[in-house]
Coordinates of C-alpha atoms in Angstrom, one line a residue:
M521 CA 0.0 0.2 0.1
M522 CA 2.9 2.4 0.9
K523 CA 4.1 1.8 -2.6
K524 CA 1.4 3.0 -4.4
K525 CA 1.0 6.2 -2.1
E526 CA 4.7 6.8 -3.0
E527 CA 4.1 6.2 -6.7
L528 CA 0.9 8.6 -6.5
I529 CA 3.1 11.3 -4.9
S530 CA 5.9 11.0 -7.6
L531 CA 3.1 11.3 -10.2
R532 CA 1.7 14.4 -8.7
A533 CA 5.3 16.0 -8.6
K534 CA 5.7 15.1 -12.3
V535 CA 2.4 16.4 -13.2
I536 CA 3.2 20.0 -11.6
A537 CA 6.8 20.0 -13.1
L538 CA 5.0 19.5 -16.4
E539 CA 2.5 22.0 -15.9
H540 CA 5.3 24.3 -14.9
D541 CA 7.1 23.7 -18.2
L542 CA 4.1 24.0 -20.1
H543 CA 3.4 27.4 -18.7
K544 CA 6.8 28.6 -19.4
S545 CA 6.7 27.2 -22.9
C546 CA 3.2 29.1 -23.6
Q547 CA 4.7 32.3 -22.3
E548 CA 7.9 31.8 -24.4
A549 CA 5.7 31.0 -27.5
S550 CA 3.8 34.1 -26.8
K551 CA 6.7 36.4 -26.6
N552 CA 8.1 35.3 -29.8
H553 CA 5.0 35.3 -31.7
D554 CA 4.7 39.0 -30.6
L555 CA 8.2 39.7 -31.9
C556 CA 7.6 38.1 -35.0
C557 CA 4.5 40.2 -35.5
Q558 CA 6.5 43.2 -34.7
S559 CA 9.2 42.5 -37.2
S560 CA 6.7 41.5 -40.0
C561 CA 4.7 44.8 -39.5
G562 CA 8.1 46.7 -39.4
I563 CA 9.2 45.0 -42.8
A564 CA 5.8 45.7 -44.2
A565 CA 6.2 49.5 -43.4
F566 CA 9.4 49.8 -44.7
I567 CA 8.3 47.9 -47.8
R568 CA 5.3 50.5 -48.3
E569 CA 7.7 53.4 -47.7
K570 CA 9.8 52.3 -50.9

């Protein structure tokens, strides 16, 4: 019985770590998306000026 409890605790810790990694990845993806959009807008404005 104790082994199952230890396994459950371990799995919960893994889920928490994975949720943390997912959150960080989402933040990074959002930041990269924003940077990409800013670059695209800047290039489009530059092309329109030409």
